[in-house]
Amino acid sequence: MTASETDIYRQPHSGSLPRAVYIHVPFCRHRCGYCDFTLVARRDELIPRYLQALSNELSTLSSVYDVETIYIGGGTPTHLSAVQLTELLQRIGEHFRLTAGGEFTVEANPDGLDDDRLAVLVRHGVNRLSLGVQSFDEKVLQTLEREHSREQAIDVIRRARSFVSNLSVDLIFGVPDQSIGSWEETLKLVADLAPEHVSAYGLTFEKGTTFYGRRHRGQLVPVPDEIERAMYQTAMTLLGASGFEHYEISNFAKPGFESRHNHVYWAADHYFAFGPGAARYLNGVRSTNSRNVRRWIDGWLRHQPVLQEIDVLSDETMAREAVFVGLRRNRGIDLQKFEQRFRRSLKSLAPRVFDQYLKSGMLEVSAGQLRLTDEGRFVADSVFVDFLWTSGRFCGETT
Ligand code: SF4
């Protein structure tokens, strides 16, 4: 390891001990056209080598850590067989202990999530599933190139219910040719199926995806902005009427079921991360593993870290990022606590931006909390960029 790589895996000192760990499993049956996550499709022969490489990366930890949340994301972690999942969970369990009442989430897709896999997850302490449903409209599922049907999605939500008591469902809106009626129907059905948590994301066309190319060739036409906005408003209205609290820009939860793992990110606290493409934040340093799955595996089979980026965050950058992530939560940022933590006022980071957005009604201060207004949520990305304009990136969000 180089000196800087050694720093990345340096053990956190007490006082700033991470409360969360993220593990990335980079395998899927096929790559959906809109997806730019770190993964390989139809390369299952790599799974045993991946498990060994992950074990080697986890072995950089010199002791067993107690954490409040464990999150296994992907890719599709449940693409692994029941035997491979068992090995994965055992290896994680050798290094991390979930504290009493902790949250242990695994992402899963409706296709292939059989009872054997569900039983393995529960046996190893998993108590929350995040299901990639995306839509209950067959046509929308086809456009998104999903591999499951509406009926499979409904069946898996019902079956998963008898294994875990905390279910999250991911949905996507703003899909080409999707109507508001179709989106309403999906929202009503999800409300009937009553998961504890729903994440609703607007479709994005990320550079490098096949959707990006198809959009530029005119083969996929994004829904107009006003329709996407109406869909977001519909989600807020319908999910709100069904007892979900809108607690973060894209996330809705029944009382007591907000994602504890994501709250660690949104609070700009430290966290561990392992696996290709995984981003960690330890000792004030944000580092991201290589997104090249084969390079990451080959490196760790030789006990060599393969990093994509290392950012040693200045105090100012840490403060800016805390604004960026903190404003995502509907309760916003406690201005007094912010000042105590970063030894500067939030306004001093960007006085002009601060005043401008307050004046235009995109931000508001209420009971000492700075937050986005309903109107501000529609332009959240611009607000974040304006607060972040001198700093780097943030990645690692889960659902
Ligand atoms: S199943 Fe999920 S992770 Fe896999 S390719 Fe599709 S969107 Fe990406």
Coordinates of C-alpha atoms in Angstrom, one line a residue, residues 37-377:
F37 CA -24.1 1.5 -10.9
T38 CA -20.9 -0.5 -10.4
L39 CA -21.7 -4.0 -11.6
V40 CA -21.1 -6.7 -14.1
A41 CA -23.9 -8.7 -15.7
R42 CA -23.7 -12.4 -16.8
R43 CA -20.3 -12.8 -15.1
D44 CA -21.4 -15.1 -12.3
E45 CA -18.1 -17.1 -12.6
L46 CA -16.5 -14.1 -10.8
I47 CA -18.6 -14.5 -7.7
P48 CA -16.3 -16.9 -5.7
R49 CA -13.3 -14.6 -6.5
Y50 CA -15.3 -11.6 -5.4
L51 CA -16.2 -13.2 -2.1
Q52 CA -12.5 -13.9 -1.4
A53 CA -11.5 -10.4 -2.5
L54 CA -14.1 -8.9 -0.2
S55 CA -12.9 -11.1 2.7
N56 CA -9.4 -9.8 2.1
E57 CA -10.6 -6.2 2.1
L58 CA -12.6 -6.8 5.3
S59 CA -9.5 -8.3 6.9
T60 CA -7.9 -4.8 6.9
L61 CA -10.0 -4.3 10.1
S62 CA -8.0 -5.3 13.1
S63 CA -11.0 -5.7 15.4
V64 CA -14.7 -6.4 15.4
Y65 CA -16.8 -3.2 15.2
D66 CA -20.2 -2.6 16.7
V67 CA -22.3 -0.7 14.2
E68 CA -25.9 0.6 14.2
T69 CA -26.6 -0.1 10.6
I70 CA -25.3 -2.6 7.9
Y71 CA -26.4 -2.1 4.3
I72 CA -25.6 -4.5 1.5
G73 CA -26.3 -2.9 -1.8
G74 CA -25.5 -3.5 -5.4
G75 CA -25.9 -4.6 -8.1
T76 CA -28.3 -7.2 -6.8
P77 CA -27.0 -8.9 -3.7
T78 CA -29.7 -11.5 -3.9
H79 CA -28.4 -12.5 -7.4
L80 CA -25.9 -14.6 -5.3
S81 CA -27.1 -18.2 -4.6
A82 CA -28.3 -19.1 -1.1
V83 CA -24.9 -20.7 -0.4
Q84 CA -23.0 -17.7 -1.7
L85 CA -25.2 -15.4 0.3
T86 CA -24.4 -17.4 3.4
E87 CA -20.7 -17.0 2.8
L88 CA -21.1 -13.3 2.3
L89 CA -23.1 -12.8 5.5
Q90 CA -20.7 -15.0 7.5
R91 CA -17.7 -13.0 6.4
I92 CA -19.4 -9.7 7.2
G93 CA -20.4 -11.1 10.6
E94 CA -16.7 -11.9 11.4
H95 CA -16.0 -8.1 11.3
F96 CA -19.2 -6.3 12.3
R97 CA -21.7 -6.8 15.1
L98 CA -25.0 -5.1 14.9
T99 CA -25.9 -3.2 18.1
A100 CA -29.2 -4.1 19.8
G101 CA -32.1 -2.7 17.7
G102 CA -29.8 -2.1 14.8
E103 CA -30.9 -2.0 11.1
F104 CA -29.6 -4.6 8.7
T105 CA -30.7 -3.9 5.1
V106 CA -30.2 -6.0 1.9
E107 CA -31.2 -4.8 -1.5
A108 CA -33.1 -7.3 -3.6
N109 CA -35.0 -7.6 -6.9
P110 CA -38.3 -9.4 -7.3
D111 CA -36.9 -11.9 -9.9
G112 CA -35.0 -14.7 -8.2
L113 CA -35.8 -13.7 -4.6
D114 CA -36.9 -17.2 -3.5
D115 CA -37.8 -18.4 0.1
D116 CA -34.4 -20.1 0.4
R117 CA -32.5 -16.8 0.0
L118 CA -35.0 -15.0 2.2
A119 CA -34.5 -17.6 5.0
V120 CA -30.7 -17.2 4.7
L121 CA -30.9 -13.5 5.1
V122 CA -33.1 -13.6 8.1
R123 CA -31.0 -16.4 9.7
H124 CA -28.0 -14.0 9.5
G125 CA -29.8 -11.0 11.1
V126 CA -31.1 -9.1 8.1
N127 CA -34.2 -7.2 9.3
R128 CA -34.9 -4.9 6.4
L129 CA -35.3 -5.5 2.7
S130 CA -35.1 -2.8 0.0
L131 CA -36.9 -4.1 -3.1
G132 CA -36.3 -2.7 -6.6
V133 CA -39.9 -2.8 -7.8
Q134 CA -39.8 0.5 -9.8
S135 CA -43.3 0.2 -11.2
F136 CA -46.4 -2.0 -11.3
D137 CA -47.1 -1.1 -14.9
E138 CA -45.9 -3.8 -17.3
K139 CA -45.2 -1.2 -20.1
V140 CA -43.1 0.9 -17.8
L141 CA -41.2 -2.2 -16.5
Q142 CA -40.5 -3.0 -20.2
T143 CA -39.2 0.5 -21.0
L144 CA -37.0 0.3 -17.9
E145 CA -35.7 -3.1 -19.1
R146 CA -36.6 -4.7 -15.8
E147 CA -36.6 -8.5 -15.7
H148 CA -39.6 -8.9 -13.4
S149 CA -43.4 -8.6 -14.0
R150 CA -46.0 -6.7 -12.0
E151 CA -47.3 -10.0 -10.6
Q152 CA -43.8 -11.1 -9.5
A153 CA -43.3 -7.8 -7.7
I154 CA -46.6 -8.1 -5.9
D155 CA -45.9 -11.7 -4.9
V156 CA -42.4 -10.9 -3.6
I157 CA -43.7 -8.1 -1.4
R158 CA -46.3 -10.4 0.1
R159 CA -43.8 -13.3 0.6
A160 CA -41.1 -11.0 2.0
R161 CA -43.6 -9.8 4.6
S162 CA -43.5 -13.2 6.4
F163 CA -39.7 -12.9 6.7
V164 CA -39.0 -9.3 7.7
S165 CA -41.1 -6.6 9.3
N166 CA -39.4 -3.7 7.6
L167 CA -39.8 -3.5 3.8
S168 CA -38.8 -0.6 1.5
V169 CA -39.9 -0.4 -2.1
D170 CA -38.1 1.6 -4.8
L171 CA -40.1 3.3 -7.5
I172 CA -39.2 5.3 -10.5
F173 CA -41.3 8.1 -12.2
G174 CA -40.7 10.2 -15.2
V175 CA -40.2 7.2 -17.5
P176 CA -40.6 7.9 -21.2
D177 CA -44.3 7.4 -22.2
Q178 CA -45.4 6.9 -18.6
S179 CA -48.6 8.7 -17.9
I180 CA -49.6 10.3 -14.6
G181 CA -52.5 7.8 -14.5
S182 CA -50.0 4.9 -14.6
W183 CA -47.9 6.5 -11.8
E184 CA -51.0 7.0 -9.7
E185 CA -51.9 3.4 -10.1
T186 CA -48.4 2.3 -9.0
L187 CA -48.6 4.6 -6.0
K188 CA -52.1 3.4 -5.0
L189 CA -51.0 -0.3 -5.2
V190 CA -47.9 0.3 -3.2
A191 CA -50.0 2.0 -0.5
D192 CA -52.3 -1.0 -0.5
L193 CA -49.3 -3.4 -0.2
A194 CA -48.2 -1.3 2.8
P195 CA -44.4 -1.5 3.0
E196 CA -42.9 0.6 5.8
H197 CA -40.8 2.7 3.4
V198 CA -41.0 4.0 -0.2
S199 CA -38.3 5.6 -2.2
A200 CA -39.5 7.5 -5.3
Y201 CA -36.9 8.7 -7.8
G202 CA -37.2 10.7 -11.0
L203 CA -35.6 8.8 -13.9
T204 CA -32.2 10.3 -14.9
F205 CA -30.3 9.7 -18.1
E206 CA -26.7 9.2 -16.9
K207 CA -23.8 9.5 -19.3
G208 CA -22.5 6.1 -20.3
T209 CA -25.8 4.3 -20.0
T210 CA -27.7 2.9 -23.0
F211 CA -30.6 5.2 -22.1
Y212 CA -28.3 8.2 -22.5
G213 CA -27.3 7.2 -26.0
R214 CA -30.9 6.4 -26.9
R215 CA -32.1 9.8 -25.7
H216 CA -29.5 11.5 -27.8
R217 CA -30.5 9.5 -30.9
G218 CA -34.1 10.5 -30.3
Q219 CA -35.2 6.9 -29.4
L220 CA -36.2 7.8 -25.9
V221 CA -38.0 11.1 -25.1
P222 CA -38.0 12.2 -21.5
V223 CA -41.3 13.2 -20.1
P224 CA -41.8 17.0 -20.0
D225 CA -40.6 18.8 -16.9
E226 CA -44.1 19.9 -15.9
I227 CA -45.3 16.2 -16.1
E228 CA -42.4 15.0 -14.0
R229 CA -43.1 17.8 -11.5
A230 CA -46.8 16.7 -11.4
M231 CA -45.7 13.1 -10.7
Y232 CA -43.5 14.2 -7.8
Q233 CA -46.4 16.2 -6.4
T234 CA -48.7 13.2 -6.9
A235 CA -46.3 11.0 -4.9
M236 CA -46.2 13.5 -2.0
T237 CA -50.0 13.8 -2.0
L238 CA -50.9 10.1 -2.3
L239 CA -48.2 8.7 -0.1
G240 CA -48.9 11.4 2.5
A241 CA -52.6 10.5 2.5
S242 CA -51.6 6.8 3.1
G243 CA -49.7 7.6 6.3
F244 CA -46.2 8.0 4.9
E245 CA -44.1 10.9 6.1
H246 CA -42.1 12.6 3.5
Y247 CA -38.9 12.9 5.4
E248 CA -36.3 13.3 2.6
I249 CA -36.5 14.5 -1.0
S250 CA -37.0 11.0 -2.4
N251 CA -38.0 9.1 0.7
F252 CA -41.2 8.4 2.5
A253 CA -41.7 6.3 5.6
K254 CA -44.3 5.2 8.1
P255 CA -43.6 6.7 11.5
G256 CA -40.5 5.1 13.1
F257 CA -39.3 3.5 9.8
E258 CA -37.0 6.2 8.3
S259 CA -33.8 4.7 6.8
R260 CA -31.3 4.8 9.7
H261 CA -28.5 4.0 7.3
N262 CA -29.1 6.9 5.1
H263 CA -29.4 9.2 8.1
V264 CA -25.7 8.5 8.7
Y265 CA -24.9 9.9 5.3
W266 CA -27.3 12.8 5.6
A267 CA -25.8 13.7 9.0
A268 CA -22.3 13.7 7.3
D269 CA -21.1 11.2 9.8
H270 CA -18.3 8.6 9.3
Y271 CA -19.0 5.2 7.8
F272 CA -17.1 2.1 6.5
A273 CA -17.5 0.8 3.0
F274 CA -16.2 -2.3 1.2
G275 CA -16.5 -3.7 -2.3
P276 CA -16.0 -2.3 -5.8
G277 CA -17.1 1.3 -6.3
A278 CA -17.9 1.6 -2.6
A279 CA -17.3 5.0 -1.0
R280 CA -16.2 5.4 2.6
Y281 CA -15.7 8.4 4.9
L282 CA -13.2 7.7 7.7
N283 CA -11.0 10.1 9.7
G284 CA -12.1 13.1 7.6
V285 CA -11.0 11.3 4.3
R286 CA -13.5 10.2 1.7
S287 CA -12.2 7.5 -0.6
T288 CA -13.9 5.4 -3.3
N289 CA -12.8 2.0 -4.5
S290 CA -12.3 1.3 -8.1
R291 CA -15.5 0.9 -10.1
N292 CA -13.8 -1.6 -12.3
V293 CA -15.0 -4.9 -10.8
R294 CA -12.3 -7.1 -12.2
R295 CA -9.5 -4.7 -11.3
W296 CA -10.9 -4.4 -7.8
I297 CA -11.1 -8.2 -7.5
D298 CA -7.6 -8.8 -8.9
G299 CA -6.2 -6.1 -6.6
W300 CA -7.7 -7.5 -3.4
L301 CA -6.8 -11.1 -4.3
R302 CA -3.2 -9.8 -4.0
H303 CA -4.2 -7.8 -0.9
Q304 CA -3.7 -4.5 -2.9
P305 CA -6.3 -1.8 -2.5
V306 CA -7.5 -0.4 -5.9
L307 CA -8.9 3.1 -5.3
Q308 CA -10.5 5.4 -7.7
E309 CA -10.4 8.6 -5.6
I310 CA -9.1 9.9 -2.3
D311 CA -10.3 13.3 -1.0
V312 CA -8.8 14.6 2.2
L313 CA -11.6 17.0 3.1
S314 CA -10.8 20.5 4.4
D315 CA -12.9 21.8 7.3
E316 CA -14.7 24.1 4.8
T317 CA -15.4 21.2 2.4
M318 CA -16.8 19.1 5.2
A319 CA -19.1 22.0 6.2
R320 CA -20.3 22.5 2.6
E321 CA -21.0 18.8 2.2
A322 CA -22.9 18.7 5.5
V323 CA -25.1 21.4 3.9
F324 CA -25.5 19.4 0.7
V325 CA -26.6 16.2 2.5
G326 CA -28.4 17.8 5.4
L327 CA -30.8 19.8 3.2
R328 CA -32.0 16.6 1.7
R329 CA -33.9 15.9 4.9
N330 CA -37.2 17.7 5.3
R331 CA -36.4 18.6 8.9
G332 CA -33.3 20.4 7.5
I333 CA -30.2 21.5 9.4
D334 CA -30.1 22.8 13.0
L335 CA -28.2 26.1 12.5
Q336 CA -26.8 26.2 16.1
K337 CA -25.5 22.6 16.0
F338 CA -24.0 23.2 12.6
E339 CA -22.1 26.2 14.0
Q340 CA -20.9 24.3 17.0
R341 CA -19.7 21.3 14.9
F342 CA -18.0 23.2 12.1
R343 CA -17.0 26.4 14.0
R344 CA -18.5 28.6 11.4
S345 CA -22.0 29.7 10.6
L346 CA -23.8 28.0 7.7
K347 CA -24.6 31.4 6.2
S348 CA -20.8 32.3 6.1
L349 CA -20.3 29.5 3.6
A350 CA -22.3 31.3 0.9
P351 CA -24.0 34.5 2.2
R352 CA -25.3 35.6 -1.2
V353 CA -26.8 32.1 -2.0
F354 CA -28.3 31.9 1.5
D355 CA -30.0 35.3 1.3
Q356 CA -31.1 34.8 -2.3
Y357 CA -32.8 31.4 -1.7
L358 CA -34.5 32.7 1.5
K359 CA -35.8 35.7 -0.3
S360 CA -37.1 33.6 -3.2
G361 CA -38.9 31.2 -0.9
M362 CA -36.8 28.1 -1.8
L363 CA -35.3 27.9 1.7
E364 CA -36.9 28.8 5.1
V365 CA -35.7 29.0 8.6
S366 CA -38.1 27.8 11.2
A367 CA -37.4 27.1 14.9
G368 CA -33.6 27.3 14.2
Q369 CA -33.8 24.8 11.3
L370 CA -32.8 25.7 7.8
R371 CA -34.8 23.6 5.2
L372 CA -36.0 23.5 1.7
T373 CA -39.6 24.7 1.2
D374 CA -42.0 22.5 -0.9
E375 CA -41.2 24.8 -3.8
G376 CA -37.4 24.5 -3.1
R377 CA -37.6 20.7 -3.3

